[in-house]
XYZ file of C-alpha atoms in Angstrom:
420
model
C 30.614 -37.277 -83.657
C 31.541 -39.009 -87.455
C 31.199 -42.810 -87.556
C 34.639 -44.270 -88.783
C 35.431 -45.610 -92.131
C 38.410 -48.157 -91.042
C 37.425 -51.500 -91.063
C 39.088 -53.837 -88.025
C 41.271 -55.040 -90.654
C 42.621 -51.591 -92.001
C 43.504 -50.779 -88.297
C 45.784 -53.899 -88.079
C 47.864 -53.261 -90.683
C 47.570 -49.582 -90.383
C 49.476 -51.002 -86.730
C 51.969 -52.919 -87.967
C 53.358 -50.620 -89.524
C 54.418 -48.684 -86.776
C 58.150 -48.774 -85.658
C 58.443 -51.365 -83.212
C 59.912 -49.781 -79.589
C 63.036 -51.476 -77.757
C 64.131 -50.917 -74.034
C 67.473 -52.404 -73.493
C 67.672 -51.589 -69.800
C 67.736 -54.650 -67.365
C 64.564 -55.515 -65.298
C 65.330 -54.996 -61.935
C 66.715 -51.706 -63.294
C 63.539 -50.700 -64.402
C 62.419 -52.197 -61.185
C 64.913 -49.983 -59.021
C 63.834 -46.809 -60.401
C 60.376 -47.177 -60.013
C 60.373 -47.894 -56.119
C 62.346 -44.317 -55.808
C 60.086 -42.540 -57.918
C 57.511 -44.975 -55.209
C 59.536 -43.540 -52.087
C 59.891 -40.116 -53.255
C 55.576 -39.501 -53.323
C 56.024 -41.409 -49.351
C 58.134 -38.564 -48.229
C 55.980 -35.484 -50.094
C 53.276 -36.343 -48.113
C 54.147 -36.497 -44.698
C 56.203 -33.414 -44.668
C 52.641 -31.197 -43.889
C 51.310 -33.509 -40.818
C 55.297 -33.615 -39.644
C 55.185 -29.948 -39.500
C 51.577 -29.185 -38.167
C 53.125 -31.578 -35.353
C 56.182 -29.881 -34.855
C 53.903 -26.426 -34.716
C 52.303 -27.552 -32.138
C 53.945 -29.060 -29.355
C 56.072 -25.614 -29.846
C 52.667 -23.412 -28.891
C 52.200 -25.590 -26.268
C 55.976 -25.164 -24.652
C 55.322 -21.446 -25.356
C 50.960 -21.837 -23.685
C 52.557 -23.882 -21.225
C 53.732 -21.045 -18.373
C 50.326 -19.073 -18.988
C 48.152 -21.297 -18.668
C 48.896 -22.255 -14.986
C 49.275 -19.023 -13.804
C 46.396 -18.741 -14.909
C 44.664 -21.543 -13.851
C 46.236 -20.627 -9.975
C 44.319 -17.140 -10.533
C 41.655 -18.464 -10.907
C 41.268 -20.860 -8.228
C 42.435 -18.306 -6.056
C 39.765 -15.739 -6.823
C 37.121 -18.562 -6.475
C 39.229 -18.981 -2.886
C 38.093 -15.008 -2.692
C 34.615 -15.430 -2.719
C 34.285 -17.891 -1.203
C 35.463 -16.402 1.960
C 33.138 -13.199 1.059
C 30.503 -15.047 0.534
C 31.265 -16.481 4.106
C 31.826 -13.508 5.929
C 29.100 -12.021 3.333
C 26.210 -14.417 5.753
C 28.345 -14.573 9.117
C 28.000 -10.079 9.216
C 24.005 -10.850 7.808
C 23.785 -13.388 10.833
C 24.655 -10.930 13.082
C 22.742 -8.174 11.582
C 19.837 -10.255 12.133
C 20.506 -10.886 15.713
C 21.090 -7.448 16.651
C 17.356 -7.003 14.923
C 15.815 -10.263 16.815
C 17.214 -8.923 20.021
C 15.494 -5.635 19.383
C 12.303 -7.406 18.623
C 12.501 -9.533 21.072
C 12.946 -6.406 23.600
C 9.932 -5.279 22.026
C 7.830 -8.331 21.647
C 8.942 -10.968 24.273
C 7.672 -14.055 21.722
C 10.007 -14.921 19.808
C 10.919 -14.660 15.481
C 9.324 -18.748 14.987
C 10.172 -19.303 11.270
C 13.173 -17.503 10.528
C 15.373 -21.057 8.933
C 12.277 -21.505 6.977
C 13.567 -22.618 3.000
C 10.310 -22.223 2.211
C 9.791 -18.700 3.576
C 13.604 -16.912 1.791
C 12.252 -19.053 -1.457
C 8.858 -17.043 -1.497
C 11.160 -13.224 -0.029
C 13.026 -13.454 -2.873
C 10.372 -14.433 -5.320
C 8.124 -11.850 -4.720
C 5.905 -14.084 -3.524
C 2.359 -12.766 -2.785
C 1.158 -14.456 0.261
C 4.647 -13.765 2.103
C 4.383 -9.538 0.193
C 1.060 -9.209 2.231
C 1.914 -10.239 5.151
C 4.717 -8.450 5.286
C 2.452 -5.671 4.251
C 0.657 -6.554 7.633
C 3.786 -6.567 9.526
C 3.733 -2.332 8.215
C 1.341 -1.701 8.648
C 1.060 -3.093 12.244
C 3.856 -1.118 13.525
C 2.563 2.472 12.181
C -1.117 1.266 12.855
C -0.296 3.030 16.278
C 0.371 6.466 15.091
C -2.974 6.227 12.335
C -5.793 6.077 14.879
C -8.153 8.869 14.004
C -10.192 9.723 16.523
C -9.655 11.996 19.333
C -9.277 9.388 22.887
C -9.818 10.904 26.507
C -6.057 11.027 26.644
C -4.988 12.845 24.115
C -6.676 16.561 26.008
C -4.533 16.712 28.913
C -3.939 20.191 27.736
C -6.276 20.627 25.324
C -9.479 21.864 23.543
C -11.032 19.744 21.302
C -12.938 22.011 18.155
C -15.090 20.029 15.763
C -16.392 21.175 12.344
C -18.005 20.046 10.523
C -16.376 19.999 7.253
C -18.342 19.563 2.858
C -16.286 17.041 1.150
C -15.738 18.795 -2.478
C -19.215 16.883 -4.149
C -21.534 18.344 -1.042
C -22.414 15.274 -0.364
C -21.143 14.492 2.923
C -20.406 16.389 5.570
C -17.058 14.904 7.726
C -16.344 15.940 11.223
C -12.877 17.310 11.834
C -11.390 17.513 15.272
C -8.958 19.686 16.586
C -6.727 20.606 19.122
C -5.808 23.352 20.234
C -4.280 24.696 23.745
C -6.325 25.060 26.519
C -7.230 28.667 27.832
C -9.121 29.582 31.250
C -9.423 32.897 30.308
C -11.462 31.704 26.671
C -14.526 30.318 25.948
C -14.637 27.091 23.758
C -16.740 29.552 21.218
C -13.840 32.209 20.950
C -11.500 28.734 20.272
C -14.078 28.590 17.316
C -13.756 30.815 15.901
C -10.431 31.780 15.787
C -8.828 28.126 14.460
C -11.345 28.284 12.012
C -8.886 30.815 10.100
C -6.416 27.531 10.260
C -8.262 24.388 9.149
C -6.307 22.626 6.070
C -9.704 21.394 4.143
C -7.630 21.454 0.858
C -5.154 19.552 2.011
C -7.890 17.421 3.676
C -9.532 16.625 0.150
C -12.291 19.111 1.513
C -14.321 22.223 -0.029
C -12.893 24.575 1.823
C -15.572 26.793 3.642
C -14.169 28.743 7.089
C -13.409 30.937 7.993
C -17.101 31.703 7.387
C -18.359 34.426 5.656
C -20.302 35.826 8.714
C -19.478 37.961 12.242
C -20.121 36.377 15.463
C -21.964 37.515 18.473
C -21.863 34.920 21.489
C -23.898 35.734 24.296
C -21.724 33.694 26.732
C -24.648 34.069 29.933
C -27.647 33.167 27.756
C -25.428 30.624 25.486
C -26.921 32.119 22.718
C -24.782 32.868 19.242
C -25.676 36.123 16.140
C -24.331 35.641 12.838
C -24.623 38.653 10.482
C -23.923 37.979 7.138
C -23.213 39.895 4.050
C -26.054 41.362 1.933
C -24.368 38.884 -0.651
C -23.713 35.936 1.337
C -22.876 32.502 -0.355
C -25.115 30.582 1.637
C -28.451 30.884 -0.092
C -27.234 29.774 -3.794
C -29.196 26.753 -3.925
C -30.661 25.054 -1.893
C -27.981 22.681 -0.882
C -24.978 26.214 -0.518
C -28.756 26.413 2.587
C -28.531 23.082 3.538
C -24.674 22.307 4.398
C -25.107 25.701 6.092
C -28.277 24.388 8.211
C -25.759 20.757 9.041
C -23.321 23.690 9.814
C -24.802 25.753 12.292
C -26.292 22.198 13.938
C -23.205 20.801 14.142
C -21.703 24.614 16.508
C -25.066 24.342 18.623
C -24.230 20.438 19.611
C -20.487 20.666 20.296
C -20.726 24.631 21.639
C -23.436 24.302 24.131
C -25.595 26.611 22.178
C -29.524 26.447 22.441
C -30.131 28.926 19.562
C -28.512 31.120 17.145
C -30.093 34.791 15.804
C -29.611 35.230 12.087
C -29.186 38.853 11.118
C -28.103 40.665 7.290
C -25.687 43.671 7.551
C -27.390 44.402 11.664
C -30.554 43.580 10.722
C -33.013 41.005 11.323
C -33.338 38.031 9.532
C -31.514 36.093 6.576
C -33.478 35.961 3.351
C -33.131 32.381 2.118
C -34.112 31.380 -1.437
C -35.187 27.905 -1.111
C -35.839 28.173 2.820
C -37.195 32.117 2.275
C -36.746 34.374 5.846
C -35.617 33.083 9.033
C -34.961 35.535 11.904
C -32.870 32.396 14.142
C -31.908 28.438 13.647
C -32.987 26.416 16.124
C -31.775 22.916 15.667
C -35.295 19.823 15.163
C -34.679 16.860 17.193
C -33.204 13.766 15.396
C -34.522 10.609 14.647
C -32.254 7.500 14.356
C -28.421 7.189 15.638
C -25.230 8.112 14.317
C -23.343 5.228 12.395
C -19.910 5.360 10.703
C -18.705 5.022 6.983
C -15.155 5.083 5.733
C -14.600 8.323 2.932
C -11.468 8.052 1.145
C -11.408 12.403 0.522
C -7.905 11.275 -0.669
C -8.063 8.089 -2.900
C -7.686 4.556 -1.098
C -5.154 4.470 0.047
C -5.454 7.686 2.133
C -7.087 7.224 5.981
C -10.519 7.147 5.736
C -12.726 9.529 7.258
C -15.322 8.830 9.615
C -18.367 10.292 8.657
C -21.732 9.831 9.927
C -24.769 8.588 8.917
C -28.058 9.237 11.132
C -30.786 5.582 10.142
C -33.837 4.506 12.095
C -32.857 1.653 13.714
C -34.142 -0.630 15.920
C -30.582 -1.442 17.752
C -26.813 -1.342 17.640
C -26.468 -4.580 16.597
C -28.825 -3.614 13.354
C -26.763 -0.696 13.196
C -23.476 -2.265 13.372
C -24.549 -5.067 10.658
C -26.132 -1.873 8.932
C -21.591 -1.119 8.384
C -20.704 -4.696 6.437
C -22.709 -2.267 3.789
C -20.859 0.007 1.644
C -23.343 3.398 0.840
C -22.602 4.106 -2.972
C -24.997 6.660 -3.155
C -23.461 8.585 -0.341
C -20.526 7.620 -1.982
C -19.201 6.031 1.474
C -17.113 2.851 1.932
C -18.637 0.066 4.300
C -15.875 0.852 7.407
C -16.799 -2.992 8.546
C -15.458 -5.992 6.415
C -18.280 -8.270 5.410
C -16.693 -11.872 6.425
C -16.022 -9.871 10.231
C -18.754 -11.781 11.845
C -19.888 -11.467 15.890
C -21.932 -11.436 18.175
C -23.749 -8.673 20.653
C -24.525 -8.378 24.037
C -25.724 -5.218 25.864
C -24.584 -5.129 29.588
C -26.782 -2.266 30.732
C -24.166 -0.272 32.252
C -23.110 0.689 29.735
C -21.260 -1.178 27.881
C -21.456 -3.411 24.464
C -19.612 -6.597 24.107
C -18.671 -8.646 21.130
C -17.717 -11.189 20.032
C -15.962 -12.299 17.540
C -17.004 -15.848 15.578
C -14.389 -18.105 14.827
C -14.038 -18.091 11.468
C -13.911 -13.969 11.304
C -10.153 -13.049 10.843
C -8.856 -9.865 12.770
C -5.650 -8.907 12.033
C -3.543 -6.255 13.522
C -3.328 -4.146 10.872
C -4.820 -0.323 9.914
C -7.946 -0.758 7.928
C -9.479 -3.585 11.290
C -7.676 -0.452 13.618
C -10.255 1.976 12.085
C -12.616 -0.061 11.509
C -13.241 -0.878 15.238
C -13.048 2.964 15.644
C -15.986 3.235 13.501
C -17.435 1.067 15.240
C -16.060 2.492 19.374
C -18.289 5.391 17.249
C -20.800 4.139 16.798
C -21.472 2.417 20.491
C -21.218 6.179 21.726
C -23.700 7.840 19.706
C -26.568 4.607 21.110
C -24.743 5.720 24.569
C -22.675 3.212 25.607
C -19.713 4.247 27.569
C -16.961 0.898 26.469
C -16.551 -1.705 24.088
C -15.258 -5.377 24.925
C -14.064 -7.418 22.140
C -13.817 -11.192 22.523
C -12.279 -13.933 21.191
C -9.685 -11.714 18.638
C -7.099 -13.769 16.547
C -5.134 -11.454 18.615
C -4.572 -8.926 22.245
C -3.850 -6.176 20.453
C -4.656 -3.538 17.648
C -2.566 -0.562 16.962
C -3.173 1.008 20.776
C -5.747 -1.207 21.101
C -5.576 -3.209 24.135
C -7.773 -6.035 23.001
C -7.572 -7.079 26.801
C -9.421 -4.778 28.338
C -12.893 -2.811 27.600
C -11.967 -0.357 24.933
C -13.658 3.583 25.761
C -15.588 5.225 23.637
C -14.332 8.066 21.442
C -13.978 11.687 22.689
C -14.447 13.372 18.926
C -14.215 11.560 14.906
C -11.409 12.525 13.040
C -8.381 14.156 14.989
C -6.501 15.609 12.152
C -3.555 18.381 12.757
C -3.071 22.026 12.267
C -0.032 24.308 10.304
C 2.676 25.052 12.773
């Protein structure tokens, strides 16, 4: 910006030369004019707030009835929901009372914790301990139906037949027992031979082994069985197949009162085995030791286990029960007695075995405990005990077993149903 060339004196002289301005109006007139203009400005500033307030009052007047109706409707809905909740609680209480009455008819002990809010919270939140108790309760209800062995009361009008069936890995021989109608006109072996075709080994998770590929002739008078195989029989393919056939024949002798088995090949005396060589008869050697029973899960850990015996040379039934607390991984067998269950053994001369549980052992009414008792009973049977008394247990009944009484040993292991 350029600096001005005018001096102060020059500016004053210039301004003095301008014409003078005169206002002939009265000062009061000027003041009134200013007041009027200021009043107009004030009125203009209040026009919009006043209009907004009026609109708000009008809107409130229009909506007030609807708001009152909405509030009344909401209050009614709350009352309805409250009534429904009370009705639901009353219905639930009635159903629980019915359930409790039924439970009291089947179980004289009342449910002790029906009003415990902590239990209700555990149930709603999926508490693991509560769920575990519920699982035990459910297993307790069905444990009687899951008994695996054949007992004396099962034999009314029935004949028990036990088959030695290999597992799919040919590691174990599983004794499977089925019940058929007793027929006085037929021998037990005839029933055994006819029932071979009805076995459902694959559904049981076992090897499809029966019927045997052979013809049978039973000399009932001399208790001799003749097995006649075809020339292309499958029982000489390996040492394993030969060993399996030997165990199957041993089972036939033990369970059908057979003294000797004669071996034939298409009517000719003897069978030529690739590993055993030529054999014309089979007489089982006297076995040493005793059978102790383990769990075998053929269809997964959630299935009902088979009780599979292993022959062991042990000094006493106490040693046998102790061994049953250990897994047999080489045979794919699981311990049949939980490791945390401890007990003392007392043997009575009249064929009675007493097992007294320690105070620290937790005995519950569920399926695993039921199957453990069956394994104990079957093992005790092989040690020539007739009954077992379980003492100092936490419960008086496990499945079908009344622990206040002596328990009879089973007739046979692993009862399975035949198809209709």
